[in-house]
């Protein structure tokens, strides 16, 4: 009997633990919520040529600068091409723009991924080779040079009768580690000084305060302060000044529960609706065409059984959604326990076969009536 009792207690403890784990709020590392001020990426851009295309390059008549660029490049290589400029064919050549992002701490000789995009009327960059292209930053200095064979994430085929088939864009390609860093930005971690500034990607006062409290609890010192809803300042302890990277690594791996605003995002073009978990709707009646939906809130009282000393009287909120239309046989389609939320309403509308665009119209009118307790973002 005692063994069975122990097994029962263990099962109950396991079920309680699983329930608490399911209800646990999601957490994220600080590195996923905030950026370190001063440590950022730099945008690089360059103009170059792609060669080796199988007749899918720029047309000679429509894109004159491709021919001019090709002639200038040949001149630098010792080939006199300007006298025969009008005879140069560019069907295997395409003018392109090359872009890349360079971290502020990138070192000379490091590699960067680059994206190559057609600038003219080339039909496809498939099978092409990017020639050496200098990549410059906003200050006009060259920081990297890109070159290499490209990978196109699609295909295009054309038949003799004019029929064609294509998938994705064939005029944009990518070169993994296709650029070599030739010049460093000159930024060092020591330039951050005696204070680290973490900037939230989604400014929020609650999240900023949680970041501050988590950092202070981990470092066991009151080193972090919140200046506003977007920045948390951390004073660098003396013991971490010689090794600033160790302090940054320790802070960015601290887990924090982010706070998000109640928001509903609607894309009218595709009929997509995305909502947060905190979205709520107040009691409201909705009439759409011949469909009427009523949402009401009430409270129910649960009394303990007679002679039950351990029992308590509990008052529980109860929300009810009813569908009313011309058919007298139709009645209530769902009952919600607790405060009604937008997910329950959308699920009910989908169960009735309401189209996504009609759902969007209903949500817009609920917001206009002041019953939607969330921000409505329409794309």
Short mmCIF file of C-alpha atoms in Angstrom, two decimals:
data_model
loop_
_atom_site.label_atom_id
_atom_site.label_comp_id
_atom_site.label_asym_id
_atom_site.label_seq_id
_atom_site.Cartn_x
_atom_site.Cartn_y
_atom_site.Cartn_z
CA UNK A 1 0.00 0.00 0.00
CA UNK A 2 2.82 2.38 0.87
CA UNK A 3 4.51 1.64 -2.49
CA UNK A 4 1.32 2.49 -4.39
CA UNK A 5 1.01 5.71 -2.38
CA UNK A 6 4.55 6.72 -3.31
CA UNK A 7 3.88 6.04 -6.98
CA UNK A 8 0.70 8.16 -6.81
CA UNK A 9 2.58 11.06 -5.18
CA UNK A 10 5.30 10.84 -7.84
CA UNK A 11 2.74 10.93 -10.65
CA UNK A 12 0.98 13.94 -9.14
CA UNK A 13 4.30 15.77 -8.76
CA UNK A 14 5.18 14.97 -12.36
CA UNK A 15 1.84 16.26 -13.63
CA UNK A 16 2.19 19.46 -11.62
CA UNK A 17 5.71 19.95 -12.97
CA UNK A 18 4.55 19.44 -16.53
CA UNK A 19 1.70 21.88 -16.01
CA UNK A 20 4.02 24.52 -14.64
CA UNK A 21 6.40 24.01 -17.56
CA UNK A 22 3.57 24.41 -20.05
CA UNK A 23 2.50 27.65 -18.40
CA UNK A 24 6.02 29.04 -18.15
CA UNK A 25 6.46 32.27 -20.06
CA UNK A 26 8.87 32.14 -23.02
CA UNK A 27 12.30 33.62 -22.44
CA UNK A 28 14.98 34.90 -24.79
CA UNK A 29 18.64 35.73 -24.51
CA UNK A 30 19.64 39.38 -24.30
CA UNK A 31 21.61 38.93 -27.54
CA UNK A 32 18.29 38.22 -29.29
CA UNK A 33 16.55 41.24 -27.76
CA UNK A 34 19.15 44.01 -27.85
CA UNK A 35 22.21 45.18 -29.74
CA UNK A 36 25.41 46.49 -28.21
CA UNK A 37 25.73 50.15 -29.11
CA UNK A 38 28.80 50.69 -31.30
CA UNK A 39 29.05 47.08 -32.49
CA UNK A 40 27.10 47.06 -35.74
CA UNK A 41 27.30 46.06 -39.38
CA UNK A 42 28.42 48.36 -42.19
CA UNK A 43 26.71 48.32 -45.58
CA UNK A 44 29.00 47.87 -48.60
CA UNK A 45 28.05 48.29 -52.26
CA UNK A 46 29.85 47.97 -55.58
CA UNK A 47 29.35 47.92 -59.34
CA UNK A 48 30.77 45.09 -61.42
CA UNK A 49 30.40 42.72 -64.33
CA UNK A 50 29.24 39.11 -64.54
CA UNK A 51 30.67 37.11 -67.44
CA UNK A 52 30.18 33.61 -68.79
CA UNK A 53 26.41 33.81 -69.27
CA UNK A 54 24.87 31.57 -71.92
CA UNK A 55 23.32 34.33 -74.00
CA UNK A 56 21.18 35.64 -71.12
CA UNK A 57 23.16 38.84 -70.51
CA UNK A 58 22.38 42.49 -71.25
CA UNK A 59 21.29 43.49 -74.73
CA UNK A 60 23.76 45.65 -76.66
CA UNK A 61 21.15 48.16 -77.78
CA UNK A 62 19.26 48.64 -74.54
CA UNK A 63 22.08 48.85 -71.97
CA UNK A 64 24.99 50.99 -73.27
CA UNK A 65 26.90 51.21 -69.98
CA UNK A 66 27.55 47.44 -69.97
CA UNK A 67 29.50 47.77 -73.19
CA UNK A 68 31.35 50.85 -71.90
CA UNK A 69 32.29 49.12 -68.64
CA UNK A 70 33.52 46.06 -70.54
CA UNK A 71 35.64 48.24 -72.83
CA UNK A 72 37.16 50.12 -69.87
CA UNK A 73 38.05 46.86 -68.12
CA UNK A 74 39.71 45.50 -71.25
CA UNK A 75 41.71 48.73 -71.59
CA UNK A 76 43.09 48.29 -68.07
CA UNK A 77 44.12 44.75 -69.02
CA UNK A 78 46.01 46.01 -72.07
CA UNK A 79 43.39 45.32 -74.74
CA UNK A 80 42.51 48.20 -77.07
CA UNK A 81 38.73 47.82 -77.17
CA UNK A 82 37.51 51.42 -77.48
CA UNK A 83 38.16 51.53 -81.22
CA UNK A 84 35.85 48.54 -81.65
CA UNK A 85 33.29 49.62 -79.05
CA UNK A 86 30.35 49.34 -81.43
CA UNK A 87 31.25 45.76 -82.28
CA UNK A 88 31.42 44.45 -78.71
CA UNK A 89 28.67 41.92 -77.96
CA UNK A 90 27.31 41.78 -74.41
CA UNK A 91 24.88 38.86 -74.54
CA UNK A 92 27.20 36.86 -72.27
CA UNK A 93 27.90 39.82 -69.93
CA UNK A 94 25.67 41.56 -67.37
CA UNK A 95 26.15 44.72 -65.33
CA UNK A 96 25.37 44.06 -61.67
CA UNK A 97 25.26 45.69 -58.27
CA UNK A 98 27.03 43.82 -55.48
CA UNK A 99 26.05 44.31 -51.82
CA UNK A 100 27.40 42.96 -48.54
CA UNK A 101 27.27 43.61 -44.79
CA UNK A 102 30.57 43.99 -42.97
CA UNK A 103 30.74 43.62 -39.16
CA UNK A 104 32.50 46.41 -37.32
CA UNK A 105 35.01 43.93 -35.89
CA UNK A 106 35.80 42.20 -39.22
CA UNK A 107 39.52 41.64 -39.68
CA UNK A 108 41.64 41.91 -42.80
CA UNK A 109 41.45 38.68 -44.79
CA UNK A 110 38.03 37.77 -43.43
CA UNK A 111 35.23 36.57 -45.71
CA UNK A 112 31.81 38.12 -46.35
CA UNK A 113 28.71 36.81 -48.11
CA UNK A 114 27.65 38.94 -51.08
CA UNK A 115 24.46 39.37 -53.08
CA UNK A 116 24.63 40.06 -56.82
CA UNK A 117 21.69 41.76 -58.57
CA UNK A 118 21.25 42.51 -62.26
CA UNK A 119 21.32 46.19 -63.15
CA UNK A 120 20.31 45.94 -66.82
CA UNK A 121 17.96 43.76 -68.82
CA UNK A 122 19.74 40.42 -68.38
CA UNK A 123 17.37 37.47 -68.41
CA UNK A 124 19.37 35.29 -66.01
CA UNK A 125 22.63 35.26 -64.04
CA UNK A 126 22.74 31.47 -63.88
CA UNK A 127 26.20 30.05 -64.55
CA UNK A 128 27.89 33.46 -64.44
CA UNK A 129 31.15 34.51 -62.80
CA UNK A 130 31.49 37.82 -60.96
CA UNK A 131 34.73 39.62 -61.78
CA UNK A 132 36.71 41.42 -59.08
CA UNK A 133 34.43 44.17 -57.73
CA UNK A 134 35.53 46.73 -55.11
CA UNK A 135 32.96 47.22 -52.33
CA UNK A 136 32.82 50.69 -50.78
CA UNK A 137 31.12 52.05 -47.66
CA UNK A 138 29.33 55.35 -47.05
CA UNK A 139 32.66 57.11 -46.44
CA UNK A 140 33.82 56.27 -49.98
CA UNK A 141 36.60 53.89 -48.91
CA UNK A 142 37.00 50.39 -50.30
CA UNK A 143 36.73 47.76 -47.55
CA UNK A 144 36.35 44.51 -49.49
CA UNK A 145 36.68 42.97 -52.95
CA UNK A 146 34.14 40.43 -54.26
CA UNK A 147 34.66 37.77 -56.91
CA UNK A 148 33.52 34.24 -57.63
CA UNK A 149 30.95 31.89 -59.13
CA UNK A 150 27.36 32.63 -58.21
CA UNK A 151 24.47 30.48 -57.06
CA UNK A 152 21.03 31.39 -58.41
CA UNK A 153 18.03 30.30 -56.34
CA UNK A 154 15.80 29.58 -59.33
CA UNK A 155 15.67 28.59 -62.98
CA UNK A 156 14.25 29.74 -66.29
CA UNK A 157 13.70 27.77 -69.50
CA UNK A 158 12.30 28.94 -72.85
CA UNK A 159 11.10 26.75 -75.71
CA UNK A 160 11.41 27.39 -79.43
CA UNK A 161 7.70 28.14 -79.68
CA UNK A 162 8.03 30.97 -77.13
CA UNK A 163 6.70 29.06 -74.12
CA UNK A 164 8.71 29.46 -70.91
CA UNK A 165 8.82 28.28 -67.34
CA UNK A 166 10.56 29.93 -64.42
CA UNK A 167 10.88 29.67 -60.65
CA UNK A 168 11.94 32.46 -58.30
CA UNK A 169 14.18 35.29 -59.51
CA UNK A 170 17.04 34.34 -61.80
CA UNK A 171 18.46 37.88 -61.90
CA UNK A 172 19.59 37.80 -58.24
CA UNK A 173 22.39 35.50 -57.09
CA UNK A 174 24.49 34.94 -54.01
CA UNK A 175 28.13 34.08 -53.36
CA UNK A 176 28.87 32.51 -49.99
CA UNK A 177 32.06 34.05 -48.58
CA UNK A 178 32.53 35.76 -51.94
CA UNK A 179 34.26 38.91 -50.65
CA UNK A 180 37.61 39.33 -48.93
CA UNK A 181 38.04 42.10 -46.36
CA UNK A 182 40.87 44.39 -47.48
CA UNK A 183 40.47 47.21 -44.97
CA UNK A 184 39.35 47.19 -41.33
CA UNK A 185 36.96 49.72 -39.84
CA UNK A 186 39.38 50.57 -37.05
CA UNK A 187 36.83 49.89 -34.32
CA UNK A 188 37.99 48.20 -31.09
CA UNK A 189 36.04 47.09 -28.02
CA UNK A 190 38.24 49.29 -25.86
CA UNK A 191 36.61 52.30 -27.53
CA UNK A 192 33.37 51.52 -25.69
CA UNK A 193 34.90 53.00 -22.56
CA UNK A 194 33.70 52.27 -19.03
CA UNK A 195 30.06 51.73 -19.98
CA UNK A 196 28.19 49.27 -22.19
CA UNK A 197 24.94 50.37 -23.83
CA UNK A 198 22.41 47.72 -24.86
CA UNK A 199 19.76 49.05 -27.27
CA UNK A 200 16.46 47.14 -27.46
CA UNK A 201 15.30 46.19 -30.94
CA UNK A 202 11.69 46.58 -29.77
CA UNK A 203 11.65 49.47 -27.25
CA UNK A 204 9.54 48.67 -24.20
CA UNK A 205 9.75 49.94 -20.62
CA UNK A 206 8.85 46.57 -19.08
CA UNK A 207 11.43 44.67 -21.11
CA UNK A 208 14.10 47.29 -20.36
CA UNK A 209 13.45 46.99 -16.61
CA UNK A 210 13.61 43.20 -16.80
CA UNK A 211 16.93 43.41 -18.63
CA UNK A 212 18.30 45.72 -15.95
CA UNK A 213 17.14 43.46 -13.10
CA UNK A 214 18.47 40.30 -14.77
CA UNK A 215 21.90 41.86 -15.40
CA UNK A 216 22.19 43.09 -11.82
CA UNK A 217 21.11 39.70 -10.46
CA UNK A 218 23.66 37.86 -12.60
CA UNK A 219 26.57 40.20 -11.84
CA UNK A 220 25.45 40.51 -8.18
CA UNK A 221 26.03 44.25 -8.33
CA UNK A 222 23.89 47.28 -9.11
CA UNK A 223 25.73 48.02 -12.35
CA UNK A 224 22.83 48.32 -14.81
CA UNK A 225 20.45 51.27 -15.07
CA UNK A 226 17.58 51.99 -17.44
CA UNK A 227 17.66 55.43 -19.02
CA UNK A 228 14.54 54.99 -21.18
CA UNK A 229 12.46 52.32 -22.89
CA UNK A 230 15.15 51.53 -25.46
CA UNK A 231 18.51 51.50 -23.66
CA UNK A 232 20.10 49.77 -20.66
CA UNK A 233 23.49 51.11 -19.50
CA UNK A 234 25.93 48.79 -17.73
CA UNK A 235 28.98 50.12 -15.90
CA UNK A 236 32.05 47.95 -16.51
CA UNK A 237 33.46 46.52 -13.25
CA UNK A 238 37.19 46.91 -12.65
CA UNK A 239 37.73 43.14 -12.83
CA UNK A 240 36.28 43.03 -16.39
CA UNK A 241 38.09 46.06 -17.85
CA UNK A 242 41.05 44.01 -19.15
CA UNK A 243 38.66 41.44 -20.68
CA UNK A 244 35.63 43.33 -21.92
CA UNK A 245 34.63 40.48 -24.25
CA UNK A 246 34.08 38.18 -21.26
CA UNK A 247 31.61 40.63 -19.71
CA UNK A 248 29.73 41.04 -23.00
CA UNK A 249 29.54 37.26 -23.43
CA UNK A 250 28.16 36.84 -19.94
CA UNK A 251 25.53 39.54 -20.34
CA UNK A 252 24.28 38.59 -23.80
CA UNK A 253 23.53 35.00 -22.71
CA UNK A 254 21.30 36.07 -19.80
CA UNK A 255 17.72 34.94 -20.39
CA UNK A 256 14.90 37.46 -19.98
CA UNK A 257 11.15 37.26 -20.43
CA UNK A 258 10.30 39.96 -23.02
CA UNK A 259 7.10 41.94 -22.80
CA UNK A 260 5.18 42.47 -26.02
CA UNK A 261 2.36 44.87 -26.76
CA UNK A 262 -1.03 43.54 -27.78
CA UNK A 263 -1.00 43.87 -31.55
CA UNK A 264 -2.92 42.51 -34.52
CA UNK A 265 -1.18 42.63 -37.91
CA UNK A 266 -3.35 42.33 -41.01
CA UNK A 267 -2.16 41.91 -44.61
CA UNK A 268 -5.12 42.73 -46.81
CA UNK A 269 -3.37 41.58 -49.99
CA UNK A 270 -2.99 37.99 -48.82
CA UNK A 271 -5.71 37.84 -46.16
CA UNK A 272 -3.17 37.02 -43.45
CA UNK A 273 -3.91 37.78 -39.78
CA UNK A 274 -1.23 37.55 -37.10
CA UNK A 275 -2.08 38.30 -33.47
CA UNK A 276 -0.32 38.29 -30.12
CA UNK A 277 -1.38 36.28 -27.10
CA UNK A 278 -2.41 39.36 -25.09
CA UNK A 279 -5.08 40.52 -27.54
CA UNK A 280 -8.50 40.80 -25.88
CA UNK A 281 -11.95 41.91 -26.97
CA UNK A 282 -14.60 43.54 -24.82
CA UNK A 283 -18.26 42.44 -24.83
CA UNK A 284 -19.59 43.32 -28.27
CA UNK A 285 -22.29 42.29 -30.76
CA UNK A 286 -21.29 41.83 -34.40
CA UNK A 287 -23.61 41.73 -37.39
CA UNK A 288 -22.08 40.83 -40.75
CA UNK A 289 -24.47 40.34 -43.70
CA UNK A 290 -27.03 37.80 -42.37
CA UNK A 291 -24.70 36.71 -39.56
CA UNK A 292 -24.93 38.17 -36.06
CA UNK A 293 -22.44 37.31 -33.32
CA UNK A 294 -22.95 38.36 -29.71
CA UNK A 295 -20.18 38.25 -27.09
CA UNK A 296 -21.20 38.57 -23.44
CA UNK A 297 -19.37 38.17 -20.17
CA UNK A 298 -20.79 36.78 -16.94
CA UNK A 299 -19.56 35.31 -13.68
CA UNK A 300 -20.35 31.92 -12.20
CA UNK A 301 -20.07 30.91 -8.54
CA UNK A 302 -18.79 27.48 -7.52
CA UNK A 303 -19.85 26.38 -4.03
CA UNK A 304 -18.13 23.54 -2.11
CA UNK A 305 -20.08 20.44 -1.14
CA UNK A 306 -21.84 20.26 2.20
CA UNK A 307 -19.64 19.57 5.23
CA UNK A 308 -16.52 20.13 3.10
CA UNK A 309 -14.21 22.09 5.35
CA UNK A 310 -11.38 22.41 2.82
CA UNK A 311 -13.58 23.76 0.04
CA UNK A 312 -13.81 27.41 -0.97
CA UNK A 313 -16.32 29.51 -2.82
CA UNK A 314 -14.82 30.50 -6.19
CA UNK A 315 -16.12 33.22 -8.55
CA UNK A 316 -15.06 32.46 -12.15
CA UNK A 317 -15.52 34.75 -15.18
CA UNK A 318 -17.34 33.23 -18.11
CA UNK A 319 -17.51 34.54 -21.69
CA UNK A 320 -20.12 33.32 -24.17
CA UNK A 321 -20.18 33.76 -27.95
CA UNK A 322 -23.49 33.22 -29.70
CA UNK A 323 -24.31 33.12 -33.37
CA UNK A 324 -27.69 34.48 -34.45
CA UNK A 325 -29.01 34.34 -38.02
CA UNK A 326 -32.18 33.73 -39.97
CA UNK A 327 -32.18 29.98 -39.34
CA UNK A 328 -34.04 29.26 -36.07
CA UNK A 329 -32.31 25.88 -35.82
CA UNK A 330 -28.91 27.53 -35.48
CA UNK A 331 -27.76 28.40 -31.96
CA UNK A 332 -24.69 28.85 -29.83
CA UNK A 333 -21.56 27.42 -31.47
CA UNK A 334 -19.01 27.74 -28.66
CA UNK A 335 -18.61 28.71 -25.02
CA UNK A 336 -15.39 30.25 -23.71
CA UNK A 337 -14.18 29.90 -20.15
CA UNK A 338 -12.40 33.04 -19.06
CA UNK A 339 -12.00 36.36 -20.81
CA UNK A 340 -12.80 36.19 -24.51
CA UNK A 341 -9.85 36.76 -26.79
CA UNK A 342 -9.46 37.45 -30.46
CA UNK A 343 -8.22 33.94 -31.23
CA UNK A 344 -11.53 32.48 -30.04
CA UNK A 345 -13.51 34.89 -32.20
CA UNK A 346 -11.41 34.20 -35.32
CA UNK A 347 -11.68 30.45 -34.72
CA UNK A 348 -15.44 30.76 -34.47
CA UNK A 349 -15.64 32.80 -37.66
CA UNK A 350 -13.46 30.28 -39.50
CA UNK A 351 -15.72 27.46 -38.27
CA UNK A 352 -18.64 29.26 -39.88
CA UNK A 353 -16.80 29.53 -43.19
CA UNK A 354 -16.35 33.30 -43.08
CA UNK A 355 -13.79 34.38 -45.68
CA UNK A 356 -10.49 35.94 -44.53
CA UNK A 357 -11.32 39.32 -46.07
CA UNK A 358 -14.64 39.36 -44.22
CA UNK A 359 -12.77 38.53 -40.99
CA UNK A 360 -10.47 41.50 -41.64
CA UNK A 361 -13.47 43.77 -42.17
CA UNK A 362 -15.03 42.54 -38.92
CA UNK A 363 -11.81 43.16 -36.99
CA UNK A 364 -11.52 46.69 -38.37
CA UNK A 365 -15.04 47.47 -37.25
CA UNK A 366 -14.45 45.96 -33.80
CA UNK A 367 -11.45 48.27 -33.45
CA UNK A 368 -13.50 51.25 -34.60
CA UNK A 369 -16.10 50.41 -31.95
CA UNK A 370 -13.41 50.47 -29.27
CA UNK A 371 -13.89 46.81 -28.32
CA UNK A 372 -10.55 45.54 -29.62
CA UNK A 373 -8.00 46.07 -26.85
CA UNK A 374 -4.93 45.95 -29.07
CA UNK A 375 -3.09 47.91 -31.72
CA UNK A 376 -4.34 47.19 -35.24
CA UNK A 377 -1.60 47.27 -37.89
CA UNK A 378 -2.70 47.06 -41.52
CA UNK A 379 -0.08 46.36 -44.17
#
